[in-house]
Short mmCIF file of C-alpha atoms in Angstrom, two decimals:
data_model
loop_
_atom_site.label_atom_id
_atom_site.label_comp_id
_atom_site.label_asym_id
_atom_site.label_seq_id
_atom_site.Cartn_x
_atom_site.Cartn_y
_atom_site.Cartn_z
CA UNK J 6 -136.23 -88.00 -6.43
CA UNK J 7 -134.33 -90.27 -4.06
CA UNK J 8 -131.50 -87.74 -3.59
CA UNK J 9 -130.18 -84.32 -4.48
CA UNK J 10 -127.66 -83.65 -7.22
CA UNK J 11 -125.01 -82.35 -4.74
CA UNK J 12 -125.36 -85.52 -2.64
CA UNK J 13 -124.86 -87.66 -5.74
CA UNK J 14 -121.77 -85.62 -6.67
CA UNK J 15 -120.31 -86.13 -3.18
CA UNK J 16 -121.01 -89.86 -3.31
CA UNK J 17 -119.35 -90.31 -6.69
CA UNK J 18 -116.30 -88.31 -5.58
CA UNK J 19 -115.87 -90.53 -2.51
CA UNK J 20 -116.29 -93.75 -4.49
CA UNK J 21 -114.08 -92.72 -7.40
CA UNK J 22 -111.35 -91.64 -4.96
CA UNK J 23 -111.24 -95.07 -3.32
CA UNK J 24 -111.98 -97.27 -6.35
CA UNK J 25 -108.45 -97.40 -7.90
CA UNK J 26 -106.89 -98.72 -4.70
CA UNK J 27 -109.78 -101.14 -4.13
CA UNK J 28 -109.36 -102.44 -7.71
CA UNK J 29 -105.73 -103.31 -7.01
CA UNK J 30 -106.54 -104.94 -3.67
CA UNK J 31 -109.46 -106.95 -5.10
CA UNK J 32 -107.15 -108.63 -7.64
CA UNK J 33 -104.84 -110.06 -4.96
CA UNK J 34 -105.02 -113.83 -4.67
CA UNK J 35 -107.50 -114.46 -7.48
CA UNK J 36 -106.24 -112.37 -10.38
CA UNK J 37 -107.77 -109.36 -12.08
CA UNK J 38 -110.35 -111.33 -14.11
CA UNK J 39 -111.75 -113.03 -11.01
CA UNK J 40 -111.73 -109.72 -9.16
CA UNK J 41 -113.73 -107.82 -11.77
CA UNK J 42 -116.10 -110.74 -12.48
CA UNK J 43 -116.87 -111.31 -8.80
CA UNK J 44 -117.40 -107.59 -8.28
CA UNK J 45 -119.80 -107.19 -11.19
CA UNK J 46 -121.74 -110.37 -10.40
CA UNK J 47 -122.30 -109.28 -6.80
CA UNK J 48 -123.07 -105.77 -8.04
CA UNK J 49 -125.80 -107.12 -10.32
CA UNK J 50 -127.34 -109.08 -7.44
CA UNK J 51 -127.32 -105.98 -5.21
CA UNK J 52 -128.80 -103.93 -8.06
CA UNK J 53 -131.65 -106.37 -8.72
CA UNK J 54 -132.47 -106.38 -5.00
CA UNK J 55 -132.52 -102.57 -4.99
CA UNK J 56 -134.76 -102.47 -8.07
CA UNK J 57 -137.18 -104.84 -6.34
CA UNK J 58 -137.02 -102.99 -3.00
CA UNK J 59 -137.61 -99.54 -4.49
CA UNK J 60 -140.13 -100.92 -7.01
CA UNK J 61 -138.23 -99.35 -9.92
CA UNK J 62 -139.70 -100.02 -13.34
CA UNK J 63 -137.35 -101.27 -16.06
CA UNK J 64 -138.65 -100.26 -19.50
CA UNK J 65 -137.76 -102.56 -22.40
CA UNK J 66 -138.68 -100.40 -25.38
CA UNK J 67 -136.12 -99.86 -28.13
CA UNK J 68 -134.62 -96.68 -26.65
CA UNK J 69 -134.25 -98.33 -23.23
CA UNK J 70 -132.57 -101.38 -24.73
CA UNK J 71 -130.18 -99.07 -26.54
CA UNK J 72 -129.31 -97.33 -23.26
CA UNK J 73 -128.73 -100.66 -21.52
CA UNK J 74 -126.51 -101.75 -24.41
CA UNK J 75 -124.49 -98.52 -24.19
CA UNK J 76 -124.12 -98.86 -20.43
CA UNK J 77 -123.28 -102.57 -20.56
CA UNK J 78 -120.64 -102.29 -23.27
CA UNK J 79 -119.16 -99.29 -21.46
CA UNK J 80 -118.98 -101.17 -18.17
CA UNK J 81 -117.47 -104.27 -19.76
CA UNK J 82 -114.96 -102.47 -21.96
CA UNK J 83 -113.83 -99.80 -19.51
CA UNK J 84 -113.65 -102.09 -16.46
CA UNK J 85 -111.83 -104.89 -18.30
CA UNK J 86 -109.18 -102.46 -19.49
CA UNK J 87 -108.73 -100.63 -16.20
CA UNK J 88 -108.50 -103.87 -14.17
CA UNK J 89 -105.84 -105.18 -16.54
CA UNK J 90 -103.93 -101.90 -16.50
CA UNK J 91 -104.13 -101.66 -12.70
CA UNK J 92 -101.70 -104.58 -12.47
CA UNK J 93 -98.92 -102.39 -13.83
CA UNK J 94 -99.53 -98.81 -12.66
CA UNK J 95 -99.84 -97.28 -9.17
CA UNK J 96 -103.45 -96.93 -8.06
CA UNK J 97 -103.27 -93.14 -7.85
CA UNK J 98 -102.26 -92.92 -11.49
CA UNK J 99 -105.53 -94.54 -12.52
CA UNK J 100 -107.55 -91.60 -11.20
CA UNK J 101 -105.10 -89.14 -12.76
CA UNK J 102 -105.48 -90.78 -16.18
CA UNK J 103 -109.25 -90.91 -15.76
CA UNK J 104 -108.98 -87.18 -15.12
CA UNK J 105 -108.72 -86.81 -18.88
CA UNK J 106 -112.26 -88.17 -19.32
CA UNK J 107 -113.97 -84.72 -19.34
CA UNK J 108 -111.72 -83.71 -22.22
CA UNK J 109 -112.61 -86.85 -24.17
CA UNK J 110 -116.26 -86.54 -23.16
CA UNK J 111 -116.45 -83.02 -24.57
CA UNK J 112 -115.39 -84.31 -27.99
CA UNK J 113 -118.08 -87.01 -28.00
CA UNK J 114 -120.64 -84.54 -26.62
CA UNK J 115 -119.91 -82.09 -29.41
CA UNK J 116 -120.25 -84.85 -32.00
CA UNK J 117 -123.30 -86.68 -30.62
CA UNK J 118 -125.19 -84.26 -28.37
CA UNK J 119 -124.36 -80.81 -29.77
CA UNK J 120 -124.02 -79.71 -26.14
CA UNK J 121 -121.01 -77.52 -26.66
CA UNK J 122 -118.58 -76.30 -29.28
CA UNK J 123 -114.86 -76.98 -29.28
CA UNK J 124 -113.65 -73.39 -29.45
CA UNK J 125 -110.14 -72.05 -28.98
CA UNK J 126 -110.29 -72.07 -25.16
CA UNK J 127 -111.54 -75.65 -25.01
CA UNK J 128 -108.89 -76.82 -27.46
CA UNK J 129 -106.25 -75.07 -25.32
CA UNK J 130 -107.53 -77.02 -22.31
CA UNK J 131 -107.31 -80.26 -24.28
CA UNK J 132 -103.72 -79.53 -25.29
CA UNK J 133 -102.74 -78.64 -21.72
CA UNK J 134 -104.18 -81.93 -20.52
CA UNK J 135 -102.20 -83.82 -23.16
CA UNK J 136 -99.02 -82.03 -22.08
CA UNK J 137 -99.71 -83.16 -18.51
CA UNK J 138 -100.14 -86.73 -19.73
CA UNK J 139 -96.82 -86.52 -21.58
CA UNK J 140 -95.11 -85.23 -18.43
CA UNK J 141 -96.37 -88.24 -16.46
CA UNK J 142 -95.09 -90.55 -19.19
CA UNK J 143 -91.65 -88.91 -19.31
CA UNK J 144 -91.09 -87.86 -15.68
CA UNK J 145 -93.26 -90.25 -13.67
CA UNK J 146 -90.47 -92.71 -12.97
CA UNK J 147 -88.17 -95.19 -14.66
CA UNK J 148 -89.43 -96.21 -18.11
CA UNK J 149 -90.92 -99.69 -18.18
CA UNK J 150 -92.79 -101.42 -21.00
CA UNK J 151 -95.38 -102.97 -18.66
CA UNK J 152 -96.07 -99.61 -17.06
CA UNK J 153 -96.47 -98.04 -20.49
CA UNK J 154 -98.91 -100.78 -21.52
CA UNK J 155 -100.81 -100.30 -18.26
CA UNK J 156 -101.08 -96.57 -18.90
CA UNK J 157 -102.26 -97.23 -22.45
CA UNK J 158 -104.94 -99.64 -21.18
CA UNK J 159 -106.23 -97.12 -18.63
CA UNK J 160 -106.27 -94.38 -21.29
CA UNK J 161 -108.26 -96.61 -23.65
CA UNK J 162 -110.58 -97.38 -20.74
CA UNK J 163 -111.08 -93.63 -20.34
CA UNK J 164 -112.09 -93.29 -24.00
CA UNK J 165 -114.55 -96.21 -23.73
CA UNK J 166 -115.97 -94.78 -20.50
CA UNK J 167 -116.46 -91.32 -22.04
CA UNK J 168 -118.08 -92.66 -25.21
CA UNK J 169 -120.44 -94.82 -23.16
CA UNK J 170 -121.37 -91.89 -20.90
CA UNK J 171 -122.39 -89.68 -23.81
CA UNK J 172 -124.18 -92.55 -25.56
CA UNK J 173 -126.15 -93.32 -22.39
CA UNK J 174 -127.07 -89.67 -21.91
CA UNK J 175 -128.27 -89.47 -25.50
CA UNK J 176 -130.63 -92.43 -25.01
CA UNK J 177 -131.63 -92.51 -21.33
CA UNK J 178 -132.97 -89.04 -20.48
CA UNK J 179 -136.28 -90.42 -19.20
CA UNK J 180 -135.02 -93.70 -17.73
CA UNK J 181 -134.54 -94.29 -13.98
CA UNK J 182 -130.84 -94.31 -13.11
CA UNK J 183 -131.19 -97.63 -11.27
CA UNK J 184 -132.77 -99.17 -14.36
CA UNK J 185 -129.84 -98.07 -16.53
CA UNK J 186 -127.42 -99.50 -13.97
CA UNK J 187 -129.31 -102.80 -13.79
CA UNK J 188 -129.75 -103.08 -17.54
CA UNK J 189 -126.08 -102.36 -18.14
CA UNK J 190 -124.95 -104.93 -15.57
CA UNK J 191 -127.32 -107.56 -17.02
CA UNK J 192 -125.40 -107.30 -20.28
CA UNK J 193 -121.93 -106.85 -18.80
CA UNK J 194 -121.95 -109.68 -16.23
CA UNK J 195 -122.37 -112.56 -18.74
CA UNK J 196 -119.53 -111.04 -20.77
CA UNK J 197 -117.30 -110.90 -17.69
CA UNK J 198 -118.14 -114.50 -16.74
CA UNK J 199 -117.45 -115.71 -20.28
CA UNK J 200 -114.14 -113.83 -20.36
CA UNK J 201 -113.09 -115.29 -17.00
CA UNK J 202 -114.00 -118.83 -18.12
CA UNK J 203 -112.09 -118.48 -21.40
CA UNK J 204 -108.91 -116.85 -20.09
CA UNK J 205 -108.69 -118.05 -16.49
CA UNK J 206 -111.51 -120.18 -15.09
CA UNK J 207 -109.62 -121.20 -11.95
CA UNK J 208 -111.37 -120.63 -8.62
CA UNK J 209 -108.96 -119.07 -6.09
CA UNK J 210 -107.94 -121.40 -3.29
CA UNK J 211 -107.79 -118.58 -0.75
CA UNK J 212 -108.56 -114.89 -1.04
CA UNK J 213 -106.85 -112.49 1.36
CA UNK J 214 -109.22 -110.66 3.68
CA UNK J 215 -108.34 -107.36 2.01
CA UNK J 216 -109.28 -108.78 -1.40
CA UNK J 217 -112.62 -110.10 -0.12
CA UNK J 218 -113.46 -106.77 1.48
CA UNK J 219 -112.47 -104.87 -1.67
CA UNK J 220 -114.63 -107.05 -3.93
CA UNK J 221 -117.69 -106.57 -1.72
CA UNK J 222 -116.97 -102.85 -1.34
CA UNK J 223 -116.65 -102.40 -5.09
CA UNK J 224 -119.77 -104.47 -5.75
CA UNK J 225 -121.94 -102.47 -3.36
CA UNK J 226 -120.46 -99.00 -3.66
CA UNK J 227 -118.64 -99.07 -6.99
CA UNK J 228 -120.97 -101.16 -9.14
CA UNK J 229 -124.32 -100.31 -7.51
CA UNK J 230 -124.24 -96.94 -5.78
CA UNK J 231 -121.41 -95.54 -7.91
CA UNK J 232 -123.03 -96.44 -11.25
CA UNK J 233 -126.48 -95.47 -9.96
CA UNK J 234 -125.35 -92.02 -8.82
CA UNK J 235 -123.26 -91.58 -11.97
CA UNK J 236 -126.13 -92.37 -14.37
CA UNK J 237 -128.44 -90.27 -12.20
CA UNK J 238 -126.09 -87.30 -12.68
CA UNK J 239 -125.83 -88.00 -16.42
CA UNK J 240 -129.61 -87.74 -16.61
CA UNK J 241 -129.79 -84.54 -14.57
CA UNK J 242 -126.61 -82.68 -15.54
CA UNK J 243 -124.62 -82.05 -18.72
CA UNK J 244 -122.25 -84.96 -19.37
CA UNK J 245 -119.07 -82.86 -19.46
CA UNK J 246 -119.99 -81.18 -16.15
CA UNK J 247 -120.49 -84.57 -14.48
CA UNK J 248 -116.92 -85.49 -15.32
CA UNK J 249 -115.64 -82.40 -13.49
CA UNK J 250 -115.68 -84.80 -10.55
CA UNK J 251 -112.28 -85.81 -11.88
CA UNK J 252 -110.90 -82.42 -10.81
CA UNK J 253 -110.97 -83.76 -7.26
CA UNK J 254 -110.41 -87.51 -7.48
CA UNK J 255 -106.87 -87.54 -8.95
CA UNK J 256 -105.44 -85.75 -5.92
CA UNK J 257 -107.40 -87.75 -3.35
CA UNK J 258 -106.60 -91.06 -5.06
CA UNK J 259 -102.87 -90.24 -5.22
CA UNK J 260 -102.85 -89.42 -1.51
CA UNK J 261 -104.80 -92.58 -0.59
CA UNK J 262 -102.40 -94.72 -2.63
CA UNK J 263 -99.46 -93.09 -0.84
CA UNK J 264 -100.94 -93.38 2.66
CA UNK J 265 -102.56 -96.82 2.44
CA UNK J 266 -100.49 -98.64 -0.18
CA UNK J 267 -97.05 -97.09 0.24
CA UNK J 268 -96.96 -95.79 -3.34
CA UNK J 269 -94.15 -93.36 -4.13
CA UNK J 270 -95.35 -90.21 -5.90
CA UNK J 271 -92.63 -88.73 -8.09
CA UNK J 272 -92.46 -84.98 -8.58
CA UNK J 273 -93.19 -85.50 -12.28
CA UNK J 274 -96.50 -87.17 -11.43
CA UNK J 275 -97.58 -84.20 -9.31
CA UNK J 276 -96.50 -81.81 -12.07
CA UNK J 277 -98.32 -83.77 -14.76
CA UNK J 278 -101.42 -84.03 -12.57
CA UNK J 279 -101.37 -80.27 -12.01
CA UNK J 280 -101.18 -79.70 -15.77
CA UNK J 281 -104.09 -82.09 -16.41
CA UNK J 282 -106.25 -80.39 -13.77
CA UNK J 283 -105.28 -76.97 -15.14
CA UNK J 284 -106.31 -78.16 -18.58
CA UNK J 285 -109.68 -79.23 -17.17
CA UNK J 286 -110.20 -75.80 -15.60
CA UNK J 287 -109.29 -74.02 -18.83
CA UNK J 288 -111.47 -76.40 -20.82
CA UNK J 289 -114.52 -75.72 -18.64
CA UNK J 290 -113.82 -72.05 -17.88
CA UNK J 291 -116.63 -70.70 -20.06
CA UNK J 292 -119.08 -73.01 -18.26
CA UNK J 293 -118.13 -71.50 -14.91
CA UNK J 294 -118.07 -67.90 -16.16
CA UNK J 295 -121.56 -68.00 -17.67
CA UNK J 296 -123.21 -70.42 -15.25
CA UNK J 297 -126.65 -69.06 -14.30
CA UNK J 298 -127.45 -68.47 -10.66
CA UNK J 299 -129.76 -71.01 -9.04
CA UNK J 300 -131.94 -70.65 -6.05
#
């Protein structure tokens, strides 16, 4: 192993906390399609270099191709939606909405992996999370159609992300995490380039320094290390437990957006976030209460 599971958890928490703000910054000057396409293209280059440097084998049997397909479609679908939605919602909200991913993941896990049952306690957690989402919708600020569409896009991104995570876990148990990352990006990058050419295609005349830094940061840490650590955790740990990372990232992302981007956090957003996180705790309570001791 190249790392421990706790180190991978810490890395993903750090990256997911900073990613929403970096997504917004990376779209300045060139638009969201250029931002996501440049990020993923650079991320693929970094990933291929890492595969070569660490001499990681990339299997191409049917199961591996299925895992790469699941990862690639998940990356393309989820990232396209979240980049579009990030134009219309505060960066901190993105992490809050992604906080619902463990709840969605548990549904897909029950259907596809038979990892867990959706008993009364888990359903109660799901409902509490949905109440928190409704509070953010109703009390998060002045109603605005673009904001509502942005929230809807990020929510759909969460569903795509959760479905892809469970699909990858189902197919990639024996695959190196870096191979899954590379295989997924090999599929996703051509789709991003094609989308950019069809719907934009204009090369930005000048990118602000903050946008350039954010694109490189997201390519190296978000697309390479973030995906690598994430798929590593999916291979080593139950999918729903991996997404408990989102218990931490909504709060840290909200604070970063407030401190670094001047985003106003309404009381309703904090209240809705607290309800979502409470729903996550209720949803996973049986996992904590019967977790075996490890040495």
